[in-house]
Rosetta silent file (secondary structure, phi, psi, omega in degrees, C-alpha in Angstrom):
SEQUENCE: MRPTQSLRGGAEVPLGRHGKYLGHWGNFGSYKQKGIITYSMSPNKQNPFAGAAHDAVFNTWRRFSKQVLYVAPPFIGFYYAMSWAIERNHYLNSKEGRKEFADSE
SCORE:     score description
SCORE:     0.000 S_00000001
   1 L     0.000  130.457 -174.307   21.175  -48.186  -29.715 S_00000001
   2 L   -93.980  137.748  176.077   23.820  -47.114  -32.263 S_00000001
   3 L   -79.531  139.752 -175.208   27.428  -48.546  -32.014 S_00000001
   4 L   -81.411 -173.813 -173.927   29.750  -45.750  -31.378 S_00000001
   5 H   -76.557  -31.423  173.183   32.823  -44.846  -33.589 S_00000001
   6 H   -59.746  -34.666 -175.997   35.237  -46.668  -31.074 S_00000001
   7 H   -77.161  -18.203 -174.667   33.307  -49.898  -31.496 S_00000001
   8 H   -76.273  -20.976  173.068   33.548  -49.497  -35.229 S_00000001
   9 L   121.983   21.640  171.202   37.298  -49.615  -34.886 S_00000001
  10 L   109.648 -176.237 -173.544   38.462  -45.937  -34.423 S_00000001
  11 L   -81.911  -10.570  179.878   38.254  -42.876  -36.350 S_00000001
  12 L   -87.723   -3.690 -173.019   39.990  -44.214  -39.443 S_00000001
  13 L   -77.859  128.328 -175.281   37.328  -46.837  -40.233 S_00000001
  14 L   -72.365  143.148 -179.128   35.621  -46.026  -43.542 S_00000001
  15 E  -110.559  139.371  171.548   32.061  -45.052  -43.585 S_00000001
  16 L   -73.778  173.410  179.836   29.932  -45.701  -46.833 S_00000001
  17 L   -52.626  -27.943 -179.457   28.033  -43.098  -48.613 S_00000001
  18 L   -94.830    3.633 -176.108   25.155  -43.527  -46.390 S_00000001
  19 L    82.789   21.461 -171.949   27.085  -43.348  -43.137 S_00000001
  20 L  -105.543  146.234  174.826   27.081  -47.259  -42.803 S_00000001
  21 E   -62.214  134.507  176.104   30.151  -49.274  -41.651 S_00000001
  22 L   -97.907  -11.263 -174.476   31.820  -51.011  -44.576 S_00000001
  23 L    99.065  172.544 -175.230   33.918  -53.466  -42.827 S_00000001
  24 L   -74.099  159.298 -172.267   37.628  -54.012  -42.516 S_00000001
  25 L   -51.193  125.283  174.941   39.963  -53.505  -45.419 S_00000001
  26 L    85.565    7.364  178.031   39.492  -56.311  -48.095 S_00000001
  27 L  -141.655   45.269 -177.603   36.204  -57.246  -46.571 S_00000001
  28 L   -61.251  138.586  176.675   33.938  -54.486  -47.441 S_00000001
  29 L   -77.026  132.223  170.537   30.321  -55.091  -46.690 S_00000001
  30 L  -158.616  178.053 -178.619   28.150  -55.312  -49.724 S_00000001
  31 L   -52.498  157.094  167.715   25.411  -57.415  -51.366 S_00000001
  32 L   -66.157  136.446  178.324   25.973  -61.069  -52.006 S_00000001
  33 L   -79.671  140.945  176.945   27.452  -61.553  -55.505 S_00000001
  34 L  -105.554  149.434  162.963   24.982  -63.436  -57.881 S_00000001
  35 L    82.024    5.785  175.048   25.851  -65.621  -60.977 S_00000001
  36 L   -96.874  120.167  179.920   29.512  -66.427  -59.631 S_00000001
  37 L  -107.733  132.353  178.681   30.182  -70.167  -59.623 S_00000001
  38 L  -123.307  138.793 -175.063   33.257  -71.479  -57.950 S_00000001
  39 L  -112.654  142.487  168.023   34.408  -75.187  -58.214 S_00000001
  40 L  -147.410  175.017 -176.596   36.770  -76.650  -55.804 S_00000001
  41 L  -128.694  147.291  175.331   38.371  -80.054  -54.880 S_00000001
  42 L   -67.922  140.972 -169.621   38.986  -81.502  -51.661 S_00000001
  43 H   -54.872  -42.054  179.644   42.641  -81.128  -50.426 S_00000001
  44 H   -59.092  -29.107 -174.383   42.668  -85.100  -49.930 S_00000001
  45 H  -101.415    3.813  164.456   41.895  -85.720  -53.428 S_00000001
  46 L   -84.804  144.761  178.385   44.673  -83.464  -54.930 S_00000001
  47 L  -134.176   82.218 -166.542   48.034  -84.766  -55.868 S_00000001
  48 L   -69.857  -16.633 -179.125   49.989  -81.859  -56.931 S_00000001
  49 L  -100.554   18.462  178.160   53.204  -84.000  -57.647 S_00000001
  50 L   -60.107  122.814 -179.610   51.417  -86.667  -59.664 S_00000001
  51 L    56.556   24.967 -175.514   53.942  -87.547  -62.427 S_00000001
  52 H   -69.615  -33.699 -177.299   56.299  -84.666  -61.681 S_00000001
  53 H   -75.547  -40.076 -176.918   59.408  -86.893  -61.909 S_00000001
  54 H   -68.928  -43.142 -179.496   58.327  -88.509  -65.149 S_00000001
  55 H   -75.145  -11.667  178.190   57.382  -85.207  -66.724 S_00000001
  56 H   -77.201  -46.602 -174.323   60.529  -83.526  -65.498 S_00000001
  57 H   -56.498  -67.461 -173.184   62.687  -86.284  -67.175 S_00000001
  58 H   -63.554  -24.289  172.797   60.798  -86.085  -70.535 S_00000001
  59 H   -66.115  -45.795  176.857   60.303  -82.421  -70.449 S_00000001
  60 H   -57.566  -45.083 -179.753   64.035  -81.951  -69.945 S_00000001
  61 H   -65.275  -45.518 -173.725   64.761  -84.191  -72.872 S_00000001
  62 H   -57.176  -44.650 -175.750   62.317  -82.528  -75.162 S_00000001
  63 H   -68.551  -35.505 -175.505   63.810  -79.047  -74.402 S_00000001
  64 H   -72.669  -44.493  177.006   67.439  -80.319  -74.741 S_00000001
  65 H   -58.713  -34.151 -179.027   66.655  -82.130  -77.939 S_00000001
  66 H   -80.760  -21.707 -174.257   65.149  -78.920  -79.515 S_00000001
  67 H  -106.555  -12.105 -175.864   68.017  -76.709  -78.562 S_00000001
  68 H   -59.580  -35.630 -179.387   71.122  -78.846  -79.052 S_00000001
  69 H   -67.766  -28.884 -172.718   71.550  -78.169  -82.710 S_00000001
  70 H   -89.506  -28.160 -176.610   71.615  -74.530  -82.062 S_00000001
  71 H   -89.250  -43.566 -166.884   74.107  -74.705  -79.056 S_00000001
  72 H   -56.842  -66.482 -161.022   76.493  -77.694  -79.772 S_00000001
  73 H   -39.202  -57.325 -177.236   77.971  -76.633  -83.178 S_00000001
  74 H   -64.981  -29.278  175.631   79.563  -73.231  -81.995 S_00000001
  75 H   -65.351  -35.848  177.849   80.876  -74.967  -78.803 S_00000001
  76 H   -67.412  -49.988  179.557   82.527  -77.679  -80.874 S_00000001
  77 H   -55.573  -46.548 -178.586   83.819  -75.201  -83.282 S_00000001
  78 H   -65.038  -38.910 -170.737   85.140  -72.981  -80.451 S_00000001
  79 H   -73.265  -37.696  175.446   86.590  -75.951  -78.605 S_00000001
  80 H   -80.673  -24.313  173.760   88.770  -77.106  -81.754 S_00000001
  81 H   -70.481  -46.274  177.149   89.837  -73.518  -82.519 S_00000001
  82 H   -64.277  -38.404  170.891   91.076  -73.255  -78.928 S_00000001
  83 H   -71.257  -27.177  175.952   92.859  -76.468  -78.821 S_00000001
  84 H   -72.957  -40.477 -179.016   94.564  -75.582  -82.159 S_00000001
  85 H   -65.503  -22.961 -171.437   95.551  -72.285  -80.725 S_00000001
  86 H   -89.836  -47.661  172.218   96.909  -73.833  -77.510 S_00000001
  87 H   -52.424  -46.979  175.160   98.847  -76.292  -79.593 S_00000001
  88 H   -58.756  -44.186  177.259  100.150  -73.636  -81.898 S_00000001
  89 H   -55.283  -55.274  178.603  101.114  -71.604  -78.917 S_00000001
  90 H   -60.747  -38.484  175.881  103.248  -74.393  -77.444 S_00000001
  91 H   -52.928  -60.242 -170.513  104.838  -75.034  -80.853 S_00000001
  92 H   -50.944  -39.798 -177.138  105.806  -71.440  -81.270 S_00000001
  93 L   -93.259   11.884  177.723  107.379  -71.317  -77.824 S_00000001
  94 L   -94.623  172.905  174.454  109.190  -74.522  -78.165 S_00000001
  95 H   -53.476  -60.554 -177.774  112.921  -74.996  -79.629 S_00000001
  96 H   -46.629  -43.116 -177.003  111.598  -76.061  -82.875 S_00000001
  97 H   -72.461  -37.496  176.281  109.222  -73.250  -83.285 S_00000001
  98 H   -73.140  -31.821 -179.321  111.749  -70.552  -82.323 S_00000001
  99 H   -67.038  -49.186 -159.334  114.282  -72.098  -84.839 S_00000001
 100 H   -70.750  -30.859  178.980  111.614  -72.039  -87.608 S_00000001
 101 H  -111.576   16.849  179.088  110.642  -68.340  -87.026 S_00000001
 102 L   -64.355  -32.645  175.847  113.908  -67.005  -85.774 S_00000001
 103 L   -65.742  -30.728 -168.497  114.745  -65.314  -89.070 S_00000001
 104 L   -69.739  -17.169 -171.643  111.301  -63.530  -89.274 S_00000001
 105 L   -95.805    0.000    0.000  111.959  -61.213  -86.318 S_00000001
């Protein structure tokens, strides 16, 4: 007795080259694979966060120490330039600054 098309899952179910049911999507019927070795570990033996806090601290320090000499000098230079510009602006807008540069306008 042959299974009917409705028992196979409807009309859209794929049939193989020789008219045999291939199985659901992602689970096509085929011969067992040979020569493939898989290894696994029990979930009870796995500890995915082992040393995560320790590694996070030291990895962060390592990355920071490698990049600080590229990032810090421009920041320091721009900070001093900005503080000089702010002080100069306050001076030029004060009474003394206006007196000093009154004749240049």
